[in-house]
Amino acid sequence: MSEPVDEARRVLNEAPADLLLDRIADVLAAGYGVSRVELLQVDYRLAALLPFFGEEPVTAPGHPAWRCFDHQTPTVADGTGYLPVSMRGERWGVLVVSPVPTGPSVLAELTDVATALAHEMAAVGYGTDVYRSARRSKRLTLAAEMQWEMLPGRSRSRPSFSLAGQLEPAYAVRGDSFDWSDDGTRVWLSTINGTGVGVAAALLTALATHALRNARRSGLGLADQAALADQAVYDLHRGGQHLAVLLMELDLRSGQLTVVDAGSPRLMLLRDGDVEELPLAAQFPLGMFEATDYREQHFALRRGDRLFVVSDGVIDATGKDIRYGETALERFLRRTGPMEPLDAVRSLIGDLRAFVAGDLVDDAVVVCLDWTGPQE
């Protein structure tokens, strides 16, 4: 590791939470002669790269900053360097530096600095609002603020899997959500197709999410996780409110997929260019009846399989009195094969926005999970 990179890591570790960019700018100026440093954070809609220091947002798809973000590789254009700010598959944005110093290893060193910045932003994120505030192009509704704060992230990757998810309408989502966790041998994923409006919908989803987390962290199996969350919702609302959930557990060594369908969103499989909806045994949504007994299903995945979970807000999106529907969805999912999960999710949401000519009216959630097979 070069001396400037080591110094950047030290400075980031010691910097006040709100001054990460200022401190890193000083290091890059001293170590590489960089005179301009800017952080572009991707907004909640995945539609704009928003500058931290108040410059113009980057929205043009062909811009070098977007090429860096999409391909997750450093990009140089007109003497300016664009470096991916990401960690463990979570993409925060792009670090912009100019002028870019010459030298075979400099770009790699600057990329290491951008990665260190991503780790530090994740570490300080819950102690300051400056980064969250800077990555929104407009105000979030209260319900949307609650939903985004519950998420484990927007994307995640390890050698054996990669996944991503998105909520729409991003700045006004109410009840739809997702959650995930992994321990190196398994990954758990829950996708919620919420009900209700406003804060009431967000509160119902929060109750179910935390009940599922509590059950998962207690070591319970998937069916018991569903039963515990079902009882938590029923105890509070006595059947007056309920919500649809899809629970999945993927064994990263064998590819065995365990599923519990509690009135859930749809589960689509993309394999060798073909799309099919997996046949799930429909069971009652969480909270509809007291002491519901849930059953697990099992599916065998192959290396390279891709799973999509989509809520009814995707299927039922309407533009010019025409429903998006299953046919359009399957056609689009087939086109996502070469894309990374976050790019696939972003592209599908973008297609929906184009179809409805604006933001979606009803909540929609899309999650994409790739299994790449067991790894050393």
Tab-separated table of C-alpha atoms in Angstrom:
chain	number	residue	atom	x	y	z
A	1	MET	CA	0.000	0.000	0.000
A	2	SER	CA	1.396	3.455	-0.918
A	3	GLU	CA	2.091	6.124	1.675
A	4	PRO	CA	-0.712	8.482	0.505
A	5	VAL	CA	-3.266	5.649	0.693
A	6	ASP	CA	-2.131	4.742	4.202
A	7	GLU	CA	-2.363	8.386	5.176
A	8	ALA	CA	-5.849	8.623	3.666
A	9	ARG	CA	-7.031	5.673	5.737
A	10	ARG	CA	-5.577	7.163	8.906
A	11	VAL	CA	-7.087	10.579	8.252
A	12	LEU	CA	-10.511	9.102	7.457
A	13	ASN	CA	-10.475	7.088	10.685
A	14	GLU	CA	-9.713	10.204	12.713
A	15	ALA	CA	-11.845	12.747	10.834
A	16	PRO	CA	-15.096	14.144	12.294
A	17	ALA	CA	-18.096	12.438	10.682
A	18	ASP	CA	-19.160	15.538	8.748
A	19	LEU	CA	-15.658	16.393	7.443
A	20	LEU	CA	-14.630	13.219	5.602
A	21	LEU	CA	-14.544	14.980	2.223
A	22	ASP	CA	-12.584	17.969	3.523
A	23	ARG	CA	-9.958	15.782	5.158
A	24	ILE	CA	-9.585	13.470	2.167
A	25	ALA	CA	-9.243	16.483	-0.132
A	26	ASP	CA	-6.252	17.664	1.932
A	27	VAL	CA	-4.587	14.243	1.659
A	28	LEU	CA	-5.134	14.023	-2.095
A	29	ALA	CA	-3.815	17.538	-2.607
A	30	ALA	CA	-0.642	16.786	-0.651
A	31	GLY	CA	-0.077	13.280	-2.035
A	32	TYR	CA	-1.205	13.602	-5.650
A	33	GLY	CA	-1.515	17.297	-6.461
A	34	VAL	CA	-5.303	17.012	-6.795
A	35	SER	CA	-6.957	20.432	-6.609
A	36	ARG	CA	-10.652	19.448	-6.913
A	37	VAL	CA	-12.482	16.729	-4.996
A	38	GLU	CA	-16.235	16.123	-5.201
A	39	LEU	CA	-18.500	13.332	-4.009
A	40	LEU	CA	-21.455	12.396	-6.207
A	41	GLN	CA	-23.979	10.284	-4.306
A	42	VAL	CA	-26.656	8.304	-6.102
A	43	ASP	CA	-30.130	9.488	-5.133
A	44	TYR	CA	-32.975	7.361	-3.784
A	45	ARG	CA	-34.496	6.902	-7.267
A	46	LEU	CA	-31.189	5.687	-8.769
A	47	ALA	CA	-31.762	8.438	-11.324
A	48	ALA	CA	-29.253	11.174	-10.419
A	49	LEU	CA	-25.762	11.556	-9.003
A	50	LEU	CA	-26.029	14.413	-6.529
A	51	PRO	CA	-22.956	16.509	-5.615
A	52	PHE	CA	-22.061	16.893	-1.957
A	53	PHE	CA	-20.718	20.420	-2.413
A	54	GLY	CA	-23.687	21.816	-4.344
A	55	GLU	CA	-22.684	21.562	-8.005
A	56	GLU	CA	-25.133	20.497	-10.713
A	57	PRO	CA	-26.608	16.961	-10.483
A	58	VAL	CA	-25.426	14.432	-13.057
A	59	THR	CA	-28.380	12.868	-14.871
A	60	ALA	CA	-27.142	12.248	-18.439
A	61	PRO	CA	-26.693	8.451	-18.906
A	62	GLY	CA	-23.516	8.810	-20.997
A	63	HIS	CA	-21.679	10.962	-18.485
A	64	PRO	CA	-18.326	9.513	-17.309
A	65	ALA	CA	-19.593	9.556	-13.718
A	66	TRP	CA	-22.469	7.254	-14.671
A	67	ARG	CA	-20.107	4.986	-16.607
A	68	CYS	CA	-18.004	4.702	-13.462
A	69	PHE	CA	-21.057	4.018	-11.303
A	70	ASP	CA	-22.592	1.483	-13.676
A	71	HIS	CA	-19.436	-0.494	-14.448
A	72	GLN	CA	-17.782	0.005	-11.036
A	73	THR	CA	-14.450	0.826	-12.644
A	74	PRO	CA	-12.354	4.010	-12.466
A	75	THR	CA	-12.916	6.279	-15.457
A	76	VAL	CA	-10.831	9.174	-16.766
A	77	ALA	CA	-12.227	11.855	-19.073
A	78	ASP	CA	-10.741	15.272	-19.943
A	79	GLY	CA	-8.227	15.099	-17.124
A	80	THR	CA	-10.834	14.258	-14.486
A	81	GLY	CA	-10.962	10.956	-12.647
A	82	TYR	CA	-14.176	9.233	-11.552
A	83	LEU	CA	-13.748	6.565	-8.876
A	84	PRO	CA	-16.418	4.151	-7.548
A	85	VAL	CA	-17.333	4.773	-3.908
A	86	SER	CA	-18.590	1.332	-2.922
A	87	MET	CA	-18.049	-1.419	-0.378
A	88	ARG	CA	-19.206	-5.060	-0.239
A	89	GLY	CA	-21.384	-4.437	-3.287
A	90	GLU	CA	-23.130	-1.379	-1.823
A	91	ARG	CA	-22.739	1.530	-4.264
A	92	TRP	CA	-22.717	4.936	-2.591
A	93	GLY	CA	-21.665	7.002	-5.579
A	94	VAL	CA	-18.577	8.390	-7.312
A	95	LEU	CA	-15.538	10.327	-6.103
A	96	VAL	CA	-14.459	12.988	-8.624
A	97	VAL	CA	-10.825	14.171	-8.630
A	98	SER	CA	-8.894	16.514	-10.917
A	99	PRO	CA	-6.381	16.837	-12.288
A	100	VAL	CA	-5.640	13.101	-12.462
A	101	PRO	CA	-1.935	12.431	-11.797
A	102	THR	CA	-0.024	10.306	-14.278
A	103	GLY	CA	1.545	6.993	-13.362
A	104	PRO	CA	0.644	3.312	-13.793
A	105	SER	CA	-0.438	2.748	-10.195
A	106	VAL	CA	-1.986	6.099	-9.346
A	107	LEU	CA	-5.505	5.289	-10.557
A	108	ALA	CA	-5.536	2.073	-8.517
A	109	GLU	CA	-4.345	3.978	-5.447
A	110	LEU	CA	-7.036	6.624	-5.874
A	111	THR	CA	-9.616	3.839	-6.195
A	112	ASP	CA	-8.382	2.407	-2.890
A	113	VAL	CA	-8.939	5.822	-1.324
A	114	ALA	CA	-12.499	5.933	-2.699
A	115	THR	CA	-13.176	2.470	-1.236
A	116	ALA	CA	-11.816	3.592	2.137
A	117	LEU	CA	-14.162	6.581	1.958
A	118	ALA	CA	-17.118	4.237	1.336
A	119	HIS	CA	-16.262	2.176	4.420
A	120	GLU	CA	-15.980	5.290	6.559
A	121	MET	CA	-19.259	6.710	5.256
A	122	ALA	CA	-20.954	3.459	6.257
A	123	ALA	CA	-19.357	3.662	9.696
A	124	VAL	CA	-20.421	7.244	10.448
A	125	GLY	CA	-23.760	7.207	8.631
A	126	TYR	CA	-25.924	6.823	11.715
A	127	GLY	CA	-24.133	9.602	13.574
A	128	THR	CA	-24.679	12.389	11.072
A	129	ASP	CA	-27.333	13.408	8.539
A	130	VAL	CA	-25.044	15.266	6.137
A	131	TYR	CA	-24.642	12.379	3.683
A	132	ARG	CA	-28.271	11.267	3.808
A	133	SER	CA	-29.485	14.832	3.273
A	134	ALA	CA	-27.164	15.324	0.308
A	135	ARG	CA	-28.361	12.242	-1.571
A	136	ARG	CA	-32.016	13.233	-1.899
A	137	SER	CA	-33.253	15.382	-4.773
A	138	LYS	CA	-36.458	16.225	-2.907
A	139	ARG	CA	-38.025	15.653	0.472
A	140	LEU	CA	-38.930	12.116	1.509
A	141	THR	CA	-42.355	11.536	2.990
A	142	LEU	CA	-42.313	10.414	6.622
A	143	ALA	CA	-43.391	6.904	5.610
A	144	ALA	CA	-40.620	6.721	3.002
A	145	GLU	CA	-38.047	7.935	5.546
A	146	MET	CA	-39.088	5.085	7.839
A	147	GLN	CA	-38.919	2.506	5.062
A	148	TRP	CA	-35.466	3.483	3.793
A	149	GLU	CA	-34.053	3.568	7.321
A	150	MET	CA	-35.117	-0.061	7.853
A	151	LEU	CA	-33.310	-1.415	4.816
A	152	PRO	CA	-30.029	-3.328	5.248
A	153	GLY	CA	-28.750	-1.566	2.123
A	154	ARG	CA	-29.622	-1.478	-1.544
A	155	SER	CA	-27.112	-4.031	-2.844
A	156	ARG	CA	-24.789	-6.718	-1.495
A	157	SER	CA	-22.267	-9.072	-3.048
A	158	ARG	CA	-19.990	-11.948	-2.088
A	159	PRO	CA	-18.225	-14.466	-4.330
A	160	SER	CA	-21.170	-16.885	-4.027
A	161	PHE	CA	-24.067	-14.443	-4.485
A	162	SER	CA	-25.067	-10.934	-5.418
A	163	LEU	CA	-28.356	-9.164	-4.754
A	164	ALA	CA	-30.044	-5.773	-4.984
A	165	GLY	CA	-33.418	-4.199	-4.316
A	166	GLN	CA	-35.319	-0.983	-4.924
A	167	LEU	CA	-38.480	0.658	-3.563
A	168	GLU	CA	-40.826	2.782	-5.663
A	169	PRO	CA	-42.012	5.487	-5.628
A	170	ALA	CA	-38.683	6.097	-3.931
A	171	TYR	CA	-39.587	9.376	-2.245
A	172	ALA	CA	-43.112	8.355	-1.234
A	173	VAL	CA	-43.088	4.574	-0.694
A	174	ARG	CA	-45.448	3.400	2.047
A	175	GLY	CA	-45.598	-0.313	2.851
A	176	ASP	CA	-43.410	-2.293	0.438
A	177	SER	CA	-39.962	-3.259	1.703
A	178	PHE	CA	-37.230	-5.912	1.771
A	179	ASP	CA	-34.626	-7.242	4.175
A	180	TRP	CA	-31.646	-9.570	3.947
A	181	SER	CA	-28.792	-11.078	5.901
A	182	ASP	CA	-26.035	-13.620	5.256
A	183	ASP	CA	-23.575	-15.598	7.375
A	184	GLY	CA	-21.236	-16.851	4.649
A	185	THR	CA	-23.062	-20.146	4.152
A	186	ARG	CA	-26.662	-18.933	3.837
A	187	VAL	CA	-28.466	-15.805	2.753
A	188	TRP	CA	-31.934	-14.894	4.035
A	189	LEU	CA	-34.229	-12.605	2.072
A	190	SER	CA	-37.675	-11.306	2.921
A	191	THR	CA	-39.788	-9.187	0.595
A	192	ILE	CA	-42.886	-7.433	1.884
A	193	ASN	CA	-45.838	-6.335	-0.206
A	194	GLY	CA	-47.360	-3.934	2.301
A	195	THR	CA	-50.910	-2.663	2.704
A	196	GLY	CA	-52.433	0.601	3.785
A	197	VAL	CA	-51.365	4.202	3.269
A	198	GLY	CA	-48.914	6.627	4.797
A	199	VAL	CA	-47.329	6.119	8.172
A	200	ALA	CA	-49.826	3.401	9.123
A	201	ALA	CA	-48.517	1.222	6.285
A	202	ALA	CA	-44.903	1.909	7.268
A	203	LEU	CA	-45.625	0.998	10.902
A	204	LEU	CA	-47.211	-2.309	9.886
A	205	THR	CA	-44.222	-3.157	7.703
A	206	ALA	CA	-41.824	-2.160	10.493
A	207	LEU	CA	-43.577	-4.502	12.927
A	208	ALA	CA	-43.354	-7.428	10.507
A	209	THR	CA	-39.725	-6.677	9.600
A	210	HIS	CA	-38.534	-6.556	13.187
A	211	ALA	CA	-40.539	-9.643	14.137
A	212	LEU	CA	-38.921	-11.549	11.270
A	213	ARG	CA	-35.466	-10.311	12.272
A	214	ASN	CA	-36.081	-11.317	15.875
A	215	ALA	CA	-37.089	-14.829	14.812
A	216	ARG	CA	-34.190	-15.169	12.346
A	217	ARG	CA	-31.619	-13.996	14.901
A	218	SER	CA	-33.012	-16.509	17.387
A	219	GLY	CA	-32.067	-19.309	14.991
A	220	LEU	CA	-35.598	-20.302	14.003
A	221	GLY	CA	-36.354	-22.005	10.692
A	222	LEU	CA	-38.164	-20.198	7.917
A	223	ALA	CA	-41.643	-21.547	8.714
A	224	ASP	CA	-41.252	-20.612	12.383
A	225	GLN	CA	-40.024	-17.153	11.424
A	226	ALA	CA	-43.239	-16.647	9.479
A	227	ALA	CA	-45.337	-17.988	12.356
A	228	LEU	CA	-43.732	-15.669	14.909
A	229	ALA	CA	-44.193	-12.588	12.695
A	230	ASP	CA	-47.755	-13.675	11.896
A	231	GLN	CA	-48.559	-13.863	15.592
A	232	ALA	CA	-46.967	-10.477	16.302
A	233	VAL	CA	-49.122	-8.774	13.667
A	234	TYR	CA	-52.258	-10.659	14.721
A	235	ASP	CA	-51.762	-9.884	18.421
A	236	LEU	CA	-51.734	-6.169	17.670
A	237	HIS	CA	-54.408	-5.930	14.976
A	238	ARG	CA	-56.546	-9.075	15.578
A	239	GLY	CA	-56.869	-9.756	11.862
A	240	GLY	CA	-57.840	-6.194	10.975
A	241	GLN	CA	-54.525	-5.636	9.190
A	242	HIS	CA	-52.238	-8.074	7.420
A	243	LEU	CA	-49.502	-8.044	4.833
A	244	ALA	CA	-48.048	-10.344	2.180
A	245	VAL	CA	-44.496	-11.608	2.608
A	246	LEU	CA	-42.143	-13.905	0.723
A	247	LEU	CA	-39.418	-15.514	2.853
A	248	MET	CA	-36.401	-17.198	1.266
A	249	GLU	CA	-33.306	-18.931	2.573
A	250	LEU	CA	-30.567	-19.919	0.130
A	251	ASP	CA	-27.871	-22.435	1.015
A	252	LEU	CA	-24.843	-20.924	-0.703
A	253	ARG	CA	-23.010	-24.268	-0.901
A	254	SER	CA	-25.710	-26.478	-2.405
A	255	GLY	CA	-28.042	-23.966	-4.058
A	256	GLN	CA	-31.064	-25.305	-2.172
A	257	LEU	CA	-33.687	-22.595	-1.915
A	258	THR	CA	-36.238	-22.755	0.905
A	259	VAL	CA	-39.340	-20.612	0.499
A	260	VAL	CA	-42.382	-19.658	2.557
A	261	ASP	CA	-45.135	-17.929	0.604
A	262	ALA	CA	-47.346	-15.884	2.929
A	263	GLY	CA	-49.616	-14.293	0.332
A	264	SER	CA	-46.419	-13.135	-1.222
A	265	PRO	CA	-45.037	-11.127	-4.130
A	266	ARG	CA	-44.155	-13.154	-7.223
A	267	LEU	CA	-40.960	-15.172	-7.501
A	268	MET	CA	-39.506	-15.362	-10.996
A	269	LEU	CA	-36.589	-17.535	-12.130
A	270	LEU	CA	-34.289	-16.498	-14.992
A	271	ARG	CA	-32.352	-19.548	-16.188
A	272	ASP	CA	-30.458	-19.891	-19.476
A	273	GLY	CA	-32.387	-16.981	-20.951
A	274	ASP	CA	-35.834	-18.339	-20.066
A	275	VAL	CA	-38.176	-16.866	-17.444
A	276	GLU	CA	-40.657	-18.828	-15.387
A	277	GLU	CA	-42.691	-18.092	-12.291
A	278	LEU	CA	-41.894	-20.603	-9.562
A	279	PRO	CA	-44.998	-22.476	-8.359
A	280	LEU	CA	-45.485	-21.383	-4.765
A	281	ALA	CA	-48.024	-22.888	-2.390
A	282	ALA	CA	-50.213	-19.932	-1.450
A	283	GLN	CA	-50.603	-19.456	2.297
A	284	PHE	CA	-52.299	-16.808	4.416
A	285	PRO	CA	-50.678	-13.358	4.713
A	286	LEU	CA	-49.084	-12.480	8.031
A	287	GLY	CA	-51.609	-11.400	10.655
A	288	MET	CA	-54.787	-12.524	8.900
A	289	PHE	CA	-55.638	-15.360	11.319
A	290	GLU	CA	-54.409	-16.477	14.711
A	291	ALA	CA	-51.739	-19.197	14.942
A	292	THR	CA	-51.362	-19.882	11.216
A	293	ASP	CA	-49.182	-22.924	10.508
A	294	TYR	CA	-46.783	-22.211	7.625
A	295	ARG	CA	-45.110	-24.778	5.371
A	296	GLU	CA	-41.768	-24.602	3.587
A	297	GLN	CA	-41.075	-25.411	-0.059
A	298	HIS	CA	-37.744	-26.361	-1.569
A	299	PHE	CA	-36.234	-25.655	-4.989
A	300	ALA	CA	-32.839	-26.558	-6.443
A	301	LEU	CA	-30.935	-23.718	-8.073
A	302	ARG	CA	-28.218	-24.096	-10.674
A	303	ARG	CA	-25.049	-22.025	-10.942
A	304	GLY	CA	-25.858	-18.747	-12.657
A	305	ASP	CA	-29.568	-18.780	-11.785
A	306	ARG	CA	-31.186	-15.401	-11.175
A	307	LEU	CA	-34.258	-14.829	-9.013
A	308	PHE	CA	-36.534	-11.802	-9.169
A	309	VAL	CA	-39.106	-10.947	-6.518
A	310	VAL	CA	-41.682	-8.404	-7.681
A	311	SER	CA	-44.724	-7.028	-5.889
A	312	ASP	CA	-48.107	-6.448	-7.489
A	313	GLY	CA	-47.211	-2.768	-7.912
A	314	VAL	CA	-44.954	-3.858	-10.779
A	315	ILE	CA	-47.470	-6.092	-12.547
A	316	ASP	CA	-50.348	-3.657	-12.068
A	317	ALA	CA	-48.509	-0.461	-13.068
A	318	THR	CA	-50.755	1.316	-15.565
A	319	GLY	CA	-49.899	3.667	-18.392
A	320	LYS	CA	-52.477	5.081	-20.808
A	321	ASP	CA	-55.074	2.667	-19.395
A	322	ILE	CA	-52.833	-0.308	-20.231
A	323	ARG	CA	-51.516	-2.635	-17.514
A	324	TYR	CA	-47.792	-3.495	-17.556
A	325	GLY	CA	-48.667	-7.158	-16.993
A	326	GLU	CA	-46.854	-10.480	-16.920
A	327	THR	CA	-45.878	-10.583	-20.595
A	328	ALA	CA	-44.023	-7.276	-20.524
A	329	LEU	CA	-42.378	-8.239	-17.240
A	330	GLU	CA	-41.082	-11.569	-18.532
A	331	ARG	CA	-39.866	-9.958	-21.756
A	332	PHE	CA	-37.903	-7.357	-19.821
A	333	LEU	CA	-36.469	-9.815	-17.305
A	334	ARG	CA	-34.979	-11.859	-20.135
A	335	ARG	CA	-33.038	-8.765	-21.222
A	336	THR	CA	-31.370	-8.370	-17.820
A	337	GLY	CA	-29.222	-11.505	-18.065
A	338	PRO	CA	-25.869	-9.738	-18.660
A	339	MET	CA	-26.529	-7.032	-16.042
A	340	GLU	CA	-25.432	-6.931	-12.425
A	341	PRO	CA	-28.405	-7.218	-10.010
A	342	LEU	CA	-28.480	-3.495	-9.144
A	343	ASP	CA	-28.348	-2.579	-12.831
A	344	ALA	CA	-31.116	-5.092	-13.573
A	345	VAL	CA	-33.314	-3.661	-10.816
A	346	ARG	CA	-32.599	-0.096	-11.877
A	347	SER	CA	-33.377	-0.911	-15.512
A	348	LEU	CA	-36.685	-2.574	-14.649
A	349	ILE	CA	-37.763	0.366	-12.490
A	350	GLY	CA	-36.722	2.720	-15.287
A	351	ASP	CA	-38.834	0.759	-17.764
A	352	LEU	CA	-41.812	1.008	-15.411
A	353	ARG	CA	-41.348	4.763	-15.046
A	354	ALA	CA	-41.233	5.128	-18.828
A	355	PHE	CA	-44.344	2.956	-19.141
A	356	VAL	CA	-46.383	5.073	-16.712
A	357	ALA	CA	-44.728	8.319	-17.895
A	358	GLY	CA	-43.567	9.310	-14.411
A	359	ASP	CA	-43.315	7.946	-10.904
A	360	LEU	CA	-45.375	4.926	-9.949
A	361	VAL	CA	-48.583	5.666	-8.064
A	362	ASP	CA	-48.794	2.406	-6.113
A	363	ASP	CA	-45.945	0.938	-4.086
A	364	ALA	CA	-43.645	-1.468	-5.884
A	365	VAL	CA	-40.645	-3.470	-4.746
A	366	VAL	CA	-38.146	-5.319	-6.938
A	367	VAL	CA	-35.386	-7.579	-5.604
A	368	CYS	CA	-32.855	-9.494	-7.714
A	369	LEU	CA	-30.703	-12.361	-6.364
A	370	ASP	CA	-27.955	-14.197	-8.274
A	371	TRP	CA	-26.435	-17.467	-7.083
A	372	THR	CA	-23.008	-17.974	-8.613
A	373	GLY	CA	-22.241	-21.265	-6.915
A	374	PRO	CA	-20.086	-22.383	-3.971
A	375	GLN	CA	-16.768	-20.620	-3.616
A	376	GLU	CA	-13.595	-21.257	-1.636
